[in-house]
């Protein structure tokens, strides 16, 4: 097998792996029961799926000048996904879109209750 054949096989493996990870993220978004599980499904496999897709592009293009651009694209995704998931989770928690029976520990509840008591008008 030639070098081109090996690179094509590696590209196909990366593309299939990335597509499967993205599919797993989409299925998790649709099937998981609560907001916290859906956030996990949207972030974890999607970042790995994008990495595999970018690796496939890098392998297929075979240009070293493309590697820094692909790395920057992946790092940007890697840095922004946790922040966006945190903001979605925070908004969902504050708007009561959570299922407390599915949480093993709710460390934020005491803080939210204390703030709620401090902001209520005294009668």
PDB file of C-alpha atoms in Angstrom:
ATOM      1  CA  UNK A   1       0.000   0.000   0.000  1.00  0.00           C
ATOM      2  CA  UNK A   2       1.364   3.402  -0.955  1.00  0.00           C
ATOM      3  CA  UNK A   3       1.634   6.483   1.248  1.00  0.00           C
ATOM      4  CA  UNK A   4      -1.377   8.004  -0.536  1.00  0.00           C
ATOM      5  CA  UNK A   5      -3.437   4.911   0.242  1.00  0.00           C
ATOM      6  CA  UNK A   6      -2.491   5.031   3.933  1.00  0.00           C
ATOM      7  CA  UNK A   7      -3.348   8.720   4.140  1.00  0.00           C
ATOM      8  CA  UNK A   8      -6.681   8.100   2.428  1.00  0.00           C
ATOM      9  CA  UNK A   9      -7.516   5.318   4.891  1.00  0.00           C
ATOM     10  CA  UNK A  10      -6.564   7.519   7.873  1.00  0.00           C
ATOM     11  CA  UNK A  11      -8.668  10.335   6.429  1.00  0.00           C
ATOM     12  CA  UNK A  12     -11.646   8.027   6.045  1.00  0.00           C
ATOM     13  CA  UNK A  13     -11.252   6.763   9.614  1.00  0.00           C
ATOM     14  CA  UNK A  14     -11.078  10.319  10.959  1.00  0.00           C
ATOM     15  CA  UNK A  15     -14.102  11.402   8.917  1.00  0.00           C
ATOM     16  CA  UNK A  16     -16.168   8.438  10.042  1.00  0.00           C
ATOM     17  CA  UNK A  17     -15.111   8.891  13.659  1.00  0.00           C
ATOM     18  CA  UNK A  18     -15.924  12.595  13.562  1.00  0.00           C
ATOM     19  CA  UNK A  19     -19.276  11.954  11.928  1.00  0.00           C
ATOM     20  CA  UNK A  20     -20.126   9.308  14.533  1.00  0.00           C
ATOM     21  CA  UNK A  21     -19.185  11.640  17.381  1.00  0.00           C
ATOM     22  CA  UNK A  22     -21.325  14.418  15.910  1.00  0.00           C
ATOM     23  CA  UNK A  23     -24.179  11.959  15.456  1.00  0.00           C
ATOM     24  CA  UNK A  24     -23.822  10.833  19.073  1.00  0.00           C
ATOM     25  CA  UNK A  25     -24.010  14.474  20.194  1.00  0.00           C
ATOM     26  CA  UNK A  26     -27.153  15.053  18.152  1.00  0.00           C
ATOM     27  CA  UNK A  27     -28.830  11.888  19.433  1.00  0.00           C
ATOM     28  CA  UNK A  28     -27.902  12.831  23.000  1.00  0.00           C
ATOM     29  CA  UNK A  29     -29.465  16.258  22.555  1.00  0.00           C
ATOM     30  CA  UNK A  30     -32.690  14.655  21.443  1.00  0.00           C
ATOM     31  CA  UNK A  31     -32.844  11.666  23.783  1.00  0.00           C
ATOM     32  CA  UNK A  32     -31.396  12.678  27.146  1.00  0.00           C
ATOM     33  CA  UNK A  33     -34.019  13.543  29.767  1.00  0.00           C
ATOM     34  CA  UNK A  34     -32.772  16.774  31.326  1.00  0.00           C
ATOM     35  CA  UNK A  35     -30.813  19.929  30.633  1.00  0.00           C
ATOM     36  CA  UNK A  36     -27.630  18.849  32.394  1.00  0.00           C
ATOM     37  CA  UNK A  37     -27.382  15.597  30.438  1.00  0.00           C
ATOM     38  CA  UNK A  38     -28.086  17.400  27.190  1.00  0.00           C
ATOM     39  CA  UNK A  39     -25.354  19.932  27.885  1.00  0.00           C
ATOM     40  CA  UNK A  40     -22.894  17.093  28.391  1.00  0.00           C
ATOM     41  CA  UNK A  41     -24.031  15.434  25.176  1.00  0.00           C
ATOM     42  CA  UNK A  42     -23.678  18.652  23.222  1.00  0.00           C
ATOM     43  CA  UNK A  43     -20.170  19.487  24.377  1.00  0.00           C
ATOM     44  CA  UNK A  44     -18.026  16.407  24.929  1.00  0.00           C
ATOM     45  CA  UNK A  45     -18.482  14.405  21.721  1.00  0.00           C
ATOM     46  CA  UNK A  46     -18.837  17.494  19.549  1.00  0.00           C
ATOM     47  CA  UNK A  47     -15.347  18.769  20.406  1.00  0.00           C
ATOM     48  CA  UNK A  48     -13.772  15.385  19.664  1.00  0.00           C
ATOM     49  CA  UNK A  49     -15.856  15.065  16.487  1.00  0.00           C
ATOM     50  CA  UNK A  50     -14.638  18.439  15.245  1.00  0.00           C
ATOM     51  CA  UNK A  51     -11.043  17.486  16.059  1.00  0.00           C
ATOM     52  CA  UNK A  52     -11.353  14.323  13.993  1.00  0.00           C
ATOM     53  CA  UNK A  53     -12.924  16.227  11.094  1.00  0.00           C
ATOM     54  CA  UNK A  54     -10.160  18.839  11.163  1.00  0.00           C
ATOM     55  CA  UNK A  55      -7.539  16.077  11.340  1.00  0.00           C
ATOM     56  CA  UNK A  56      -9.102  14.521   8.239  1.00  0.00           C
ATOM     57  CA  UNK A  57      -8.938  17.856   6.417  1.00  0.00           C
ATOM     58  CA  UNK A  58      -5.314  18.295   7.443  1.00  0.00           C
ATOM     59  CA  UNK A  59      -4.396  14.788   6.315  1.00  0.00           C
ATOM     60  CA  UNK A  60      -6.142  15.123   2.985  1.00  0.00           C
ATOM     61  CA  UNK A  61      -4.821  18.598   2.127  1.00  0.00           C
ATOM     62  CA  UNK A  62      -1.226  17.632   3.027  1.00  0.00           C
ATOM     63  CA  UNK A  63      -0.131  21.219   3.515  1.00  0.00           C
ATOM     64  CA  UNK A  64       1.814  22.204   6.622  1.00  0.00           C
ATOM     65  CA  UNK A  65       0.658  25.796   6.166  1.00  0.00           C
ATOM     66  CA  UNK A  66      -2.902  24.660   6.932  1.00  0.00           C
ATOM     67  CA  UNK A  67      -2.047  23.081  10.300  1.00  0.00           C
ATOM     68  CA  UNK A  68      -1.924  26.336  12.353  1.00  0.00           C
ATOM     69  CA  UNK A  69      -5.329  27.370  11.007  1.00  0.00           C
ATOM     70  CA  UNK A  70      -6.824  23.998  11.903  1.00  0.00           C
ATOM     71  CA  UNK A  71      -5.287  24.142  15.379  1.00  0.00           C
ATOM     72  CA  UNK A  72      -6.666  27.635  15.968  1.00  0.00           C
ATOM     73  CA  UNK A  73     -10.124  26.519  14.819  1.00  0.00           C
ATOM     74  CA  UNK A  74     -10.058  23.556  17.188  1.00  0.00           C
ATOM     75  CA  UNK A  75      -8.692  25.585  20.116  1.00  0.00           C
ATOM     76  CA  UNK A  76     -11.394  28.199  19.610  1.00  0.00           C
ATOM     77  CA  UNK A  77     -14.020  25.453  19.775  1.00  0.00           C
ATOM     78  CA  UNK A  78     -12.295  23.886  22.779  1.00  0.00           C
ATOM     79  CA  UNK A  79     -12.324  27.202  24.668  1.00  0.00           C
ATOM     80  CA  UNK A  80     -15.819  28.396  23.781  1.00  0.00           C
ATOM     81  CA  UNK A  81     -17.850  25.198  24.236  1.00  0.00           C
ATOM     82  CA  UNK A  82     -17.438  24.994  28.035  1.00  0.00           C
ATOM     83  CA  UNK A  83     -18.347  28.656  28.417  1.00  0.00           C
ATOM     84  CA  UNK A  84     -21.480  28.341  26.317  1.00  0.00           C
ATOM     85  CA  UNK A  85     -22.507  25.136  28.116  1.00  0.00           C
ATOM     86  CA  UNK A  86     -22.004  26.876  31.460  1.00  0.00           C
ATOM     87  CA  UNK A  87     -24.183  29.791  30.394  1.00  0.00           C
ATOM     88  CA  UNK A  88     -26.930  27.471  29.140  1.00  0.00           C
ATOM     89  CA  UNK A  89     -26.792  25.502  32.378  1.00  0.00           C
ATOM     90  CA  UNK A  90     -26.906  28.648  34.459  1.00  0.00           C
ATOM     91  CA  UNK A  91     -29.886  30.005  32.562  1.00  0.00           C
ATOM     92  CA  UNK A  92     -31.635  26.640  32.804  1.00  0.00           C
ATOM     93  CA  UNK A  93     -31.002  26.442  36.534  1.00  0.00           C
ATOM     94  CA  UNK A  94     -32.351  29.914  37.160  1.00  0.00           C
ATOM     95  CA  UNK A  95     -35.462  29.345  35.078  1.00  0.00           C
ATOM     96  CA  UNK A  96     -36.185  26.020  36.848  1.00  0.00           C
ATOM     97  CA  UNK A  97     -35.525  23.865  33.774  1.00  0.00           C
ATOM     98  CA  UNK A  98     -33.837  21.221  35.854  1.00  0.00           C
ATOM     99  CA  UNK A  99     -34.864  17.946  37.380  1.00  0.00           C
ATOM    100  CA  UNK A 100     -33.605  17.921  40.967  1.00  0.00           C
ATOM    101  CA  UNK A 101     -34.430  14.230  41.402  1.00  0.00           C
ATOM    102  CA  UNK A 102     -31.764  13.399  38.803  1.00  0.00           C
ATOM    103  CA  UNK A 103     -29.038  15.397  40.579  1.00  0.00           C
ATOM    104  CA  UNK A 104     -26.959  13.582  43.162  1.00  0.00           C
ATOM    105  CA  UNK A 105     -25.832  16.843  44.786  1.00  0.00           C
ATOM    106  CA  UNK A 106     -27.195  20.342  44.275  1.00  0.00           C
ATOM    107  CA  UNK A 107     -24.495  22.624  45.656  1.00  0.00           C
ATOM    108  CA  UNK A 108     -25.950  25.739  44.087  1.00  0.00           C
ATOM    109  CA  UNK A 109     -29.365  25.463  45.740  1.00  0.00           C
ATOM    110  CA  UNK A 110     -28.180  26.828  49.119  1.00  0.00           C
ATOM    111  CA  UNK A 111     -26.570  29.839  47.444  1.00  0.00           C
ATOM    112  CA  UNK A 112     -29.665  30.571  45.350  1.00  0.00           C
ATOM    113  CA  UNK A 113     -31.938  30.306  48.403  1.00  0.00           C
ATOM    114  CA  UNK A 114     -29.691  32.647  50.427  1.00  0.00           C
ATOM    115  CA  UNK A 115     -29.717  35.235  47.650  1.00  0.00           C
ATOM    116  CA  UNK A 116     -33.478  34.873  47.270  1.00  0.00           C
ATOM    117  CA  UNK A 117     -33.987  35.511  51.007  1.00  0.00           C
ATOM    118  CA  UNK A 118     -31.714  38.574  50.919  1.00  0.00           C
ATOM    119  CA  UNK A 119     -33.532  40.125  47.967  1.00  0.00           C
ATOM    120  CA  UNK A 120     -37.099  39.606  49.259  1.00  0.00           C
ATOM    121  CA  UNK A 121     -38.696  42.747  50.692  1.00  0.00           C
ATOM    122  CA  UNK A 122     -39.236  42.777  54.442  1.00  0.00           C
ATOM    123  CA  UNK A 123     -42.891  42.879  55.501  1.00  0.00           C
TER     124      UNK A 123
END
